[in-house]
C-alpha cells in the first residue's frame, strides 16, 4: 500500500494548467521544491501524460537543473515523433499530474512505462484514502497531494 502524504503548503492547480499558467507556476515550483528536498542527489525520470502533465513536468524539470528526463506516455491515437523509448536509466522515477479523477492516467503511465516501481506520485489535487485503496498502485511507494 502506498503511503499518502498531504502537504499543507501545496495549493490546488487551476485547470486547464496552460490557460492559468501564471497562477499555476508557483504551485508547480512548490512541487519541484518538494522533489529537490526528498531527492537531493541523482537523476530523475518525470513520467507524465497529456498536455497538463507535460507542462507540469517541464516546469519541474527546469527547476531541477538538468537532473531530469521527461518521459511522456502517449494517449491512445496520439501521433508522436518519437517511439516512446523509455529505456534510459535514472536513479528515481516520479509520476507528475495536476489531479486525479478516475485514476486512468496513472494506470496508463504504470502500464505503458514497463516499470515495476515508482518512487513518488505527486499531484496538486486531494486524494481520498478509500480511492487509493481501490487502485492497484502497489508499485508507487509514496503519494503526495493537497491537504484538504
PDB file of N, CA and C in Angstrom, residues 29-80:
ATOM      1  N   UNK A  29       6.217  24.953  -8.978  1.00  0.00           N
ATOM      2  CA  UNK A  29       7.557  25.133  -8.395  1.00  0.00           C
ATOM      3  C   UNK A  29       7.617  24.578  -6.972  1.00  0.00           C
ATOM      4  N   UNK A  30       6.498  24.652  -6.236  1.00  0.00           N
ATOM      5  CA  UNK A  30       6.498  24.064  -4.886  1.00  0.00           C
ATOM      6  C   UNK A  30       6.565  22.539  -4.969  1.00  0.00           C
ATOM      7  N   UNK A  31       5.979  21.965  -6.028  1.00  0.00           N
ATOM      8  CA  UNK A  31       6.116  20.520  -6.256  1.00  0.00           C
ATOM      9  C   UNK A  31       7.592  20.190  -6.514  1.00  0.00           C
ATOM     10  N   UNK A  32       8.253  21.030  -7.318  1.00  0.00           N
ATOM     11  CA  UNK A  32       9.680  20.832  -7.618  1.00  0.00           C
ATOM     12  C   UNK A  32      10.517  20.951  -6.353  1.00  0.00           C
ATOM     13  N   UNK A  33      10.172  21.899  -5.483  1.00  0.00           N
ATOM     14  CA  UNK A  33      10.915  22.069  -4.224  1.00  0.00           C
ATOM     15  C   UNK A  33      10.809  20.829  -3.354  1.00  0.00           C
ATOM     16  N   UNK A  34       9.625  20.243  -3.302  1.00  0.00           N
ATOM     17  CA  UNK A  34       9.458  19.009  -2.532  1.00  0.00           C
ATOM     18  C   UNK A  34      10.349  17.909  -3.104  1.00  0.00           C
ATOM     19  N   UNK A  35      10.354  17.774  -4.417  1.00  0.00           N
ATOM     20  CA  UNK A  35      11.181  16.746  -5.063  1.00  0.00           C
ATOM     21  C   UNK A  35      12.655  16.990  -4.769  1.00  0.00           C
ATOM     22  N   UNK A  36      13.095  18.242  -4.831  1.00  0.00           N
ATOM     23  CA  UNK A  36      14.507  18.590  -4.525  1.00  0.00           C
ATOM     24  C   UNK A  36      14.877  18.166  -3.111  1.00  0.00           C
ATOM     25  N   UNK A  37      13.984  18.431  -2.151  1.00  0.00           N
ATOM     26  CA  UNK A  37      14.262  18.075  -0.758  1.00  0.00           C
ATOM     27  C   UNK A  37      14.322  16.563  -0.563  1.00  0.00           C
ATOM     28  N   UNK A  38      13.419  15.845  -1.197  1.00  0.00           N
ATOM     29  CA  UNK A  38      13.343  14.397  -1.000  1.00  0.00           C
ATOM     30  C   UNK A  38      14.372  13.623  -1.813  1.00  0.00           C
ATOM     31  N   UNK A  39      14.799  14.193  -2.937  1.00  0.00           N
ATOM     32  CA  UNK A  39      15.771  13.539  -3.818  1.00  0.00           C
ATOM     33  C   UNK A  39      16.887  14.535  -4.154  1.00  0.00           C
ATOM     34  N   UNK A  40      17.741  14.856  -3.172  1.00  0.00           N
ATOM     35  CA  UNK A  40      18.751  15.901  -3.391  1.00  0.00           C
ATOM     36  C   UNK A  40      19.868  15.505  -4.357  1.00  0.00           C
ATOM     37  N   UNK A  41      20.073  14.240  -4.567  1.00  0.00           N
ATOM     38  CA  UNK A  41      21.123  13.743  -5.454  1.00  0.00           C
ATOM     39  C   UNK A  41      20.502  12.788  -6.471  1.00  0.00           C
ATOM     40  N   UNK A  42      21.192  12.600  -7.588  1.00  0.00           N
ATOM     41  CA  UNK A  42      20.783  11.594  -8.562  1.00  0.00           C
ATOM     42  C   UNK A  42      19.906  12.149  -9.669  1.00  0.00           C
ATOM     43  N   UNK A  43      19.683  11.292 -10.671  1.00  0.00           N
ATOM     44  CA  UNK A  43      18.869  11.673 -11.822  1.00  0.00           C
ATOM     45  C   UNK A  43      17.427  11.195 -11.633  1.00  0.00           C
ATOM     46  N   UNK A  44      16.510  11.920 -12.247  1.00  0.00           N
ATOM     47  CA  UNK A  44      15.088  11.677 -12.017  1.00  0.00           C
ATOM     48  C   UNK A  44      14.345  11.590 -13.344  1.00  0.00           C
ATOM     49  N   UNK A  45      13.515  10.568 -13.486  1.00  0.00           N
ATOM     50  CA  UNK A  45      12.578  10.484 -14.600  1.00  0.00           C
ATOM     51  C   UNK A  45      11.245  11.034 -14.133  1.00  0.00           C
ATOM     52  N   UNK A  46      10.722  12.002 -14.880  1.00  0.00           N
ATOM     53  CA  UNK A  46       9.398  12.553 -14.609  1.00  0.00           C
ATOM     54  C   UNK A  46       8.437  11.955 -15.622  1.00  0.00           C
ATOM     55  N   UNK A  47       7.521  11.130 -15.165  1.00  0.00           N
ATOM     56  CA  UNK A  47       6.562  10.449 -16.031  1.00  0.00           C
ATOM     57  C   UNK A  47       5.275  11.256 -16.082  1.00  0.00           C
ATOM     58  N   UNK A  48       4.745  11.489 -17.298  1.00  0.00           N
ATOM     59  CA  UNK A  48       3.541  12.294 -17.440  1.00  0.00           C
ATOM     60  C   UNK A  48       2.741  11.840 -18.648  1.00  0.00           C
ATOM     61  N   UNK A  49       1.531  12.385 -18.751  1.00  0.00           N
ATOM     62  CA  UNK A  49       0.641  12.075 -19.870  1.00  0.00           C
ATOM     63  C   UNK A  49      -0.260  13.280 -20.097  1.00  0.00           C
ATOM     64  N   UNK A  50      -0.520  13.638 -21.343  1.00  0.00           N
ATOM     65  CA  UNK A  50      -1.384  14.763 -21.669  1.00  0.00           C
ATOM     66  C   UNK A  50      -0.674  16.095 -21.560  1.00  0.00           C
ATOM     67  N   UNK A  51      -1.329  17.137 -22.049  1.00  0.00           N
ATOM     68  CA  UNK A  51      -0.684  18.455 -22.071  1.00  0.00           C
ATOM     69  C   UNK A  51      -0.457  19.011 -20.674  1.00  0.00           C
ATOM     70  N   UNK A  52      -1.404  18.826 -19.760  1.00  0.00           N
ATOM     71  CA  UNK A  52      -1.201  19.326 -18.397  1.00  0.00           C
ATOM     72  C   UNK A  52      -0.020  18.642 -17.735  1.00  0.00           C
ATOM     73  N   UNK A  53       0.053  17.325 -17.861  1.00  0.00           N
ATOM     74  CA  UNK A  53       1.184  16.594 -17.284  1.00  0.00           C
ATOM     75  C   UNK A  53       2.512  17.028 -17.883  1.00  0.00           C
ATOM     76  N   UNK A  54       2.526  17.262 -19.200  1.00  0.00           N
ATOM     77  CA  UNK A  54       3.761  17.688 -19.874  1.00  0.00           C
ATOM     78  C   UNK A  54       4.191  19.083 -19.417  1.00  0.00           C
ATOM     79  N   UNK A  55       3.233  19.990 -19.241  1.00  0.00           N
ATOM     80  CA  UNK A  55       3.561  21.336 -18.752  1.00  0.00           C
ATOM     81  C   UNK A  55       4.137  21.256 -17.349  1.00  0.00           C
ATOM     82  N   UNK A  56       3.492  20.486 -16.483  1.00  0.00           N
ATOM     83  CA  UNK A  56       3.969  20.328 -15.103  1.00  0.00           C
ATOM     84  C   UNK A  56       5.369  19.723 -15.090  1.00  0.00           C
ATOM     85  N   UNK A  57       5.578  18.657 -15.867  1.00  0.00           N
ATOM     86  CA  UNK A  57       6.895  18.009 -15.920  1.00  0.00           C
ATOM     87  C   UNK A  57       7.957  18.984 -16.428  1.00  0.00           C
ATOM     88  N   UNK A  58       7.626  19.804 -17.421  1.00  0.00           N
ATOM     89  CA  UNK A  58       8.587  20.768 -17.962  1.00  0.00           C
ATOM     90  C   UNK A  58       9.011  21.805 -16.942  1.00  0.00           C
ATOM     91  N   UNK A  59       8.050  22.341 -16.191  1.00  0.00           N
ATOM     92  CA  UNK A  59       8.375  23.348 -15.168  1.00  0.00           C
ATOM     93  C   UNK A  59       9.172  22.712 -14.033  1.00  0.00           C
ATOM     94  N   UNK A  60       8.773  21.535 -13.592  1.00  0.00           N
ATOM     95  CA  UNK A  60       9.542  20.841 -12.545  1.00  0.00           C
ATOM     96  C   UNK A  60      10.957  20.579 -13.039  1.00  0.00           C
ATOM     97  N   UNK A  61      11.085  20.086 -14.258  1.00  0.00           N
ATOM     98  CA  UNK A  61      12.398  19.775 -14.824  1.00  0.00           C
ATOM     99  C   UNK A  61      13.303  21.002 -14.855  1.00  0.00           C
ATOM    100  N   UNK A  62      12.762  22.140 -15.260  1.00  0.00           N
ATOM    101  CA  UNK A  62      13.585  23.355 -15.332  1.00  0.00           C
ATOM    102  C   UNK A  62      14.047  23.798 -13.950  1.00  0.00           C
ATOM    103  N   UNK A  63      13.293  23.449 -12.912  1.00  0.00           N
ATOM    104  CA  UNK A  63      13.680  23.798 -11.551  1.00  0.00           C
ATOM    105  C   UNK A  63      14.651  22.798 -10.935  1.00  0.00           C
ATOM    106  N   UNK A  64      14.795  21.641 -11.547  1.00  0.00           N
ATOM    107  CA  UNK A  64      15.743  20.643 -11.041  1.00  0.00           C
ATOM    108  C   UNK A  64      17.070  20.688 -11.787  1.00  0.00           C
ATOM    109  N   UNK A  65      17.227  21.634 -12.672  1.00  0.00           N
ATOM    110  CA  UNK A  65      18.503  21.986 -13.308  1.00  0.00           C
ATOM    111  C   UNK A  65      19.280  20.813 -13.913  1.00  0.00           C
ATOM    112  N   UNK A  66      18.697  20.182 -14.921  1.00  0.00           N
ATOM    113  CA  UNK A  66      19.434  19.174 -15.680  1.00  0.00           C
ATOM    114  C   UNK A  66      19.529  17.796 -15.069  1.00  0.00           C
ATOM    115  N   UNK A  67      18.806  17.548 -14.002  1.00  0.00           N
ATOM    116  CA  UNK A  67      18.850  16.233 -13.358  1.00  0.00           C
ATOM    117  C   UNK A  67      17.723  15.335 -13.822  1.00  0.00           C
ATOM    118  N   UNK A  68      16.915  15.796 -14.786  1.00  0.00           N
ATOM    119  CA  UNK A  68      15.702  15.070 -15.127  1.00  0.00           C
ATOM    120  C   UNK A  68      15.625  14.639 -16.581  1.00  0.00           C
ATOM    121  N   UNK A  69      14.774  13.679 -16.796  1.00  0.00           N
ATOM    122  CA  UNK A  69      14.387  13.204 -18.117  1.00  0.00           C
ATOM    123  C   UNK A  69      12.867  13.136 -18.086  1.00  0.00           C
ATOM    124  N   UNK A  70      12.209  13.819 -19.030  1.00  0.00           N
ATOM    125  CA  UNK A  70      10.745  13.767 -19.087  1.00  0.00           C
ATOM    126  C   UNK A  70      10.347  12.583 -19.957  1.00  0.00           C
ATOM    127  N   UNK A  71       9.507  11.742 -19.404  1.00  0.00           N
ATOM    128  CA  UNK A  71       9.037  10.551 -20.119  1.00  0.00           C
ATOM    129  C   UNK A  71       7.533  10.673 -20.318  1.00  0.00           C
ATOM    130  N   UNK A  72       7.177  11.004 -21.525  1.00  0.00           N
ATOM    131  CA  UNK A  72       5.784  11.269 -21.872  1.00  0.00           C
ATOM    132  C   UNK A  72       5.127   9.995 -22.388  1.00  0.00           C
ATOM    133  N   UNK A  73       4.008   9.631 -21.790  1.00  0.00           N
ATOM    134  CA  UNK A  73       3.228   8.469 -22.230  1.00  0.00           C
ATOM    135  C   UNK A  73       2.097   8.977 -23.122  1.00  0.00           C
ATOM    136  N   UNK A  74       2.081   8.536 -24.359  1.00  0.00           N
ATOM    137  CA  UNK A  74       1.080   8.986 -25.328  1.00  0.00           C
ATOM    138  C   UNK A  74      -0.319   8.500 -24.967  1.00  0.00           C
ATOM    139  N   UNK A  75      -1.291   9.333 -25.290  1.00  0.00           N
ATOM    140  CA  UNK A  75      -2.682   8.911 -25.184  1.00  0.00           C
ATOM    141  C   UNK A  75      -3.005   8.074 -26.413  1.00  0.00           C
ATOM    142  N   UNK A  76      -4.077   7.310 -26.348  1.00  0.00           N
ATOM    143  CA  UNK A  76      -4.488   6.487 -27.493  1.00  0.00           C
ATOM    144  C   UNK A  76      -4.725   7.366 -28.712  1.00  0.00           C
ATOM    145  N   UNK A  77      -4.268   6.909 -29.855  1.00  0.00           N
ATOM    146  CA  UNK A  77      -4.413   7.610 -31.136  1.00  0.00           C
ATOM    147  C   UNK A  77      -3.641   8.925 -31.220  1.00  0.00           C
ATOM    148  N   UNK A  78      -2.769   9.196 -30.273  1.00  0.00           N
ATOM    149  CA  UNK A  78      -1.970  10.413 -30.313  1.00  0.00           C
ATOM    150  C   UNK A  78      -0.738  10.169 -31.179  1.00  0.00           C
ATOM    151  N   UNK A  79      -0.530  11.016 -32.160  1.00  0.00           N
ATOM    152  CA  UNK A  79       0.629  10.866 -33.048  1.00  0.00           C
ATOM    153  C   UNK A  79       1.833  11.543 -32.421  1.00  0.00           C
ATOM    154  N   UNK A  80       2.978  10.855 -32.460  1.00  0.00           N
ATOM    155  CA  UNK A  80       4.210  11.355 -31.842  1.00  0.00           C
ATOM    156  C   UNK A  80       5.355  11.228 -32.824  1.00  0.00           C
TER     157      UNK A  80
END
